């Protein structure tokens, strides 16, 4: 929640410094920030045309973590316990 709010508020302020003015930079930003709601709101406040690109990679980032995290934890615990 705090991360989403920080990204949401900080994106419009730092957009010019980060070069958030094209779809490629929005996709990189979405993947690095990794919070779908924060990236979506921040990019909407910056430039509404960039929202789908940032949300796409942020969603992929979140989904990958949700799918990969439990699987890795399972194999680590299984390796330790036997």
Coordinates of N, CA and C in Angstrom, one line a residue:
X1 N 0.8 -1.2 0.0 CA 0.0 0.0 0.0 C 0.9 1.3 0.0
X2 N 1.9 1.3 0.8 CA 2.8 2.4 0.9 C 3.5 2.6 -0.4
X3 N 4.0 1.5 -0.9 CA 4.7 1.5 -2.2 C 3.9 2.0 -3.3
X4 N 2.6 1.6 -3.4 CA 1.7 2.1 -4.4 C 1.5 3.6 -4.3
X5 N 1.3 4.1 -3.1 CA 1.1 5.5 -2.9 C 2.3 6.3 -3.3
X6 N 3.5 5.8 -2.9 CA 4.7 6.5 -3.3 C 4.9 6.6 -4.8
X7 N 4.7 5.5 -5.5 CA 4.8 5.4 -6.9 C 3.8 6.3 -7.6
X8 N 2.5 6.3 -7.0 CA 1.4 7.1 -7.6 C 1.7 8.6 -7.5
X9 N 2.3 9.0 -6.3 CA 2.5 10.4 -6.1 C 3.8 10.9 -6.8
X10 N 4.8 10.0 -6.7 CA 6.1 10.3 -7.2 C 6.3 10.3 -8.8
X11 N 5.5 9.5 -9.4 CA 5.6 9.4 -10.9 C 5.5 10.7 -11.6
X12 N 4.4 11.4 -11.4 CA 4.2 12.7 -12.1 C 5.3 13.7 -11.8
X13 N 5.8 13.7 -10.6 CA 6.9 14.6 -10.2 C 8.2 14.3 -10.9
X14 N 8.5 13.0 -11.1 CA 9.8 12.6 -11.6 C 9.7 12.1 -13.1
X15 N 8.6 12.3 -13.7 CA 8.4 11.8 -15.1 C 9.4 12.4 -16.1
X16 N 9.6 13.7 -16.0 CA 10.5 14.4 -16.9 C 11.9 13.9 -16.7
X17 N 12.3 13.8 -15.4 CA 13.7 13.4 -15.1 C 13.9 11.9 -15.5
X18 N 12.9 11.1 -15.4 CA 13.0 9.7 -15.8 C 12.8 9.5 -17.3
X19 N 12.3 10.5 -18.0 CA 12.1 10.3 -19.4 C 10.9 9.5 -19.8
X20 N 9.8 9.6 -19.0 CA 8.6 8.9 -19.2 C 7.7 9.6 -20.3
X21 N 8.1 9.4 -21.5 CA 7.4 10.1 -22.6 C 7.1 9.2 -23.8
X22 N 7.5 7.9 -23.7 CA 7.2 7.0 -24.8 C 6.8 5.6 -24.2
X23 N 6.2 4.8 -25.0 CA 5.8 3.5 -24.5 C 6.9 2.6 -24.0
X24 N 8.1 2.7 -24.6 CA 9.2 1.8 -24.1 C 9.6 2.2 -22.7
X25 N 9.7 3.5 -22.4 CA 10.1 3.9 -21.0 C 9.0 3.6 -20.0
X26 N 7.7 3.7 -20.5 CA 6.6 3.3 -19.6 C 6.6 1.8 -19.3
X27 N 7.0 1.0 -20.2 CA 7.1 -0.5 -19.9 C 8.2 -0.8 -19.0
X28 N 9.4 -0.1 -19.2 CA 10.5 -0.3 -18.2 C 10.1 0.2 -16.8
X29 N 9.5 1.3 -16.8 CA 9.1 1.8 -15.5 C 8.1 0.9 -14.8
X30 N 7.1 0.4 -15.5 CA 6.1 -0.5 -14.9 C 6.7 -1.8 -14.4
X31 N 7.7 -2.3 -15.1 CA 8.4 -3.5 -14.7 C 9.3 -3.3 -13.5
X32 N 9.9 -2.1 -13.4 CA 10.8 -1.8 -12.3 C 10.0 -1.4 -11.0
X33 N 8.9 -0.7 -11.2 CA 8.1 -0.3 -10.0 C 7.3 -1.5 -9.5
X34 N 6.7 -2.3 -10.4 CA 6.0 -3.5 -10.0 C 4.7 -3.4 -9.2
X35 N 4.2 -2.2 -9.1 CA 2.9 -2.1 -8.4 C 1.9 -1.6 -9.4
X36 N 0.9 -2.4 -9.7 CA 0.0 -2.1 -10.8 C -0.8 -0.9 -10.5
X37 N -1.4 -0.7 -9.3 CA -2.2 0.4 -9.1 C -1.4 1.7 -9.0
X38 N -0.2 1.7 -8.5 CA 0.7 2.8 -8.4 C 1.2 3.3 -9.8
X39 N 1.6 2.3 -10.6 CA 2.0 2.6 -12.0 C 0.9 3.2 -12.8
X40 N -0.3 2.5 -12.7 CA -1.4 3.0 -13.5 C -1.8 4.4 -13.2
X41 N -2.0 4.7 -11.9 CA -2.4 6.0 -11.5 C -1.3 7.1 -11.8
X42 N 0.0 6.7 -11.5 CA 1.1 7.6 -11.8 C 1.2 8.0 -13.3
X43 N 1.1 6.9 -14.1 CA 1.1 7.2 -15.6 C -0.1 7.9 -16.1
X44 N -1.2 7.7 -15.5 CA -2.5 8.4 -15.9 C -2.3 9.9 -15.6
X45 N -1.7 10.2 -14.5 CA -1.4 11.6 -14.1 C -0.4 12.2 -15.0
X46 N 0.5 11.4 -15.5 CA 1.6 11.9 -16.4 C 1.1 12.0 -17.8
X47 N 0.7 10.9 -18.4 CA 0.2 10.9 -19.8 C -0.7 9.7 -20.0
X48 N -1.9 9.9 -20.2 CA -2.9 8.8 -20.3 C -2.6 7.8 -21.3
X49 N -1.9 8.2 -22.4 CA -1.6 7.2 -23.5 C -0.6 6.1 -23.0
X50 N 0.2 6.4 -22.0 CA 1.2 5.4 -21.5 C 0.7 4.4 -20.5
X51 N -0.5 4.5 -20.0 CA -1.1 3.6 -19.0 C -1.1 2.2 -19.4
X52 N -1.6 1.8 -20.6 CA -1.6 0.4 -20.9 C -0.2 -0.3 -21.0
X53 N 0.8 0.5 -21.4 CA 2.2 -0.1 -21.5 C 2.8 -0.3 -20.1
X54 N 2.6 0.6 -19.2 CA 3.1 0.5 -17.8 C 2.4 -0.6 -17.1
X55 N 1.1 -0.6 -17.2 CA 0.2 -1.6 -16.5 C 0.5 -3.0 -17.0
X56 N 0.8 -3.2 -18.3 CA 1.1 -4.5 -18.8 C 2.3 -5.1 -18.1
X57 N 3.4 -4.4 -18.0 CA 4.6 -5.0 -17.4 C 4.5 -5.1 -15.9
X58 N 3.8 -4.1 -15.3 CA 3.6 -4.2 -13.8 C 2.8 -5.4 -13.5
X59 N 1.8 -5.7 -14.3 CA 0.9 -6.9 -14.1 C 1.7 -8.2 -14.3
X60 N 2.6 -8.2 -15.3 CA 3.4 -9.4 -15.5 C 4.4 -9.5 -14.3
X61 N 5.0 -8.5 -13.8 CA 5.9 -8.5 -12.7 C 5.2 -9.1 -11.5
X62 N 4.0 -8.6 -11.2 CA 3.2 -9.1 -10.0 C 2.8 -10.5 -10.2
X63 N 2.3 -10.9 -11.4 CA 1.9 -12.2 -11.7 C 3.0 -13.2 -11.6
X64 N 4.2 -12.8 -12.1 CA 5.4 -13.7 -12.0 C 5.8 -14.0 -10.6
X65 N 5.7 -12.9 -9.8 CA 6.1 -13.1 -8.3 C 5.1 -14.0 -7.6
X66 N 3.8 -13.8 -7.9 CA 2.7 -14.6 -7.3 C 2.8 -16.1 -7.7
X67 N 3.2 -16.3 -8.9 CA 3.3 -17.7 -9.4 C 4.6 -18.4 -9.0
X68 N 5.7 -17.6 -9.1 CA 7.0 -18.2 -8.9 C 7.4 -18.3 -7.4
X69 N 7.0 -17.3 -6.6 CA 7.3 -17.3 -5.2 C 6.9 -18.6 -4.4
X70 N 5.6 -19.0 -4.5 CA 5.2 -20.2 -3.8 C 5.9 -21.5 -4.3
X71 N 6.1 -21.5 -5.6 CA 6.8 -22.7 -6.1 C 8.2 -22.8 -5.6
X72 N 8.9 -21.7 -5.6 CA 10.3 -21.7 -5.1 C 10.3 -22.0 -3.6
X73 N 9.4 -21.5 -2.9 CA 9.4 -21.7 -1.5 C 9.1 -23.2 -1.2
X74 N 8.2 -23.8 -2.0 CA 7.9 -25.2 -1.9 C 9.2 -26.1 -2.1
X75 N 9.9 -25.8 -3.2 CA 11.1 -26.6 -3.4 C 12.2 -26.4 -2.4
X76 N 12.3 -25.2 -1.9 CA 13.3 -24.9 -0.9 C 13.0 -25.7 0.4
X77 N 11.7 -25.6 0.9 CA 11.3 -26.3 2.1 C 11.4 -27.8 1.8
X78 N 11.0 -28.3 0.7 CA 11.1 -29.7 0.4 C 12.6 -30.2 0.4
X79 N 13.5 -29.3 -0.1 CA 14.9 -29.7 0.0 C 15.5 -29.7 1.4
X80 N 15.0 -28.8 2.2 CA 15.5 -28.8 3.6 C 14.9 -29.9 4.4
X81 N 13.6 -30.1 4.3 CA 12.9 -31.1 5.1 C 13.2 -32.5 4.6
X82 N 13.2 -32.6 3.3 CA 13.5 -33.9 2.7 C 12.3 -34.6 2.2

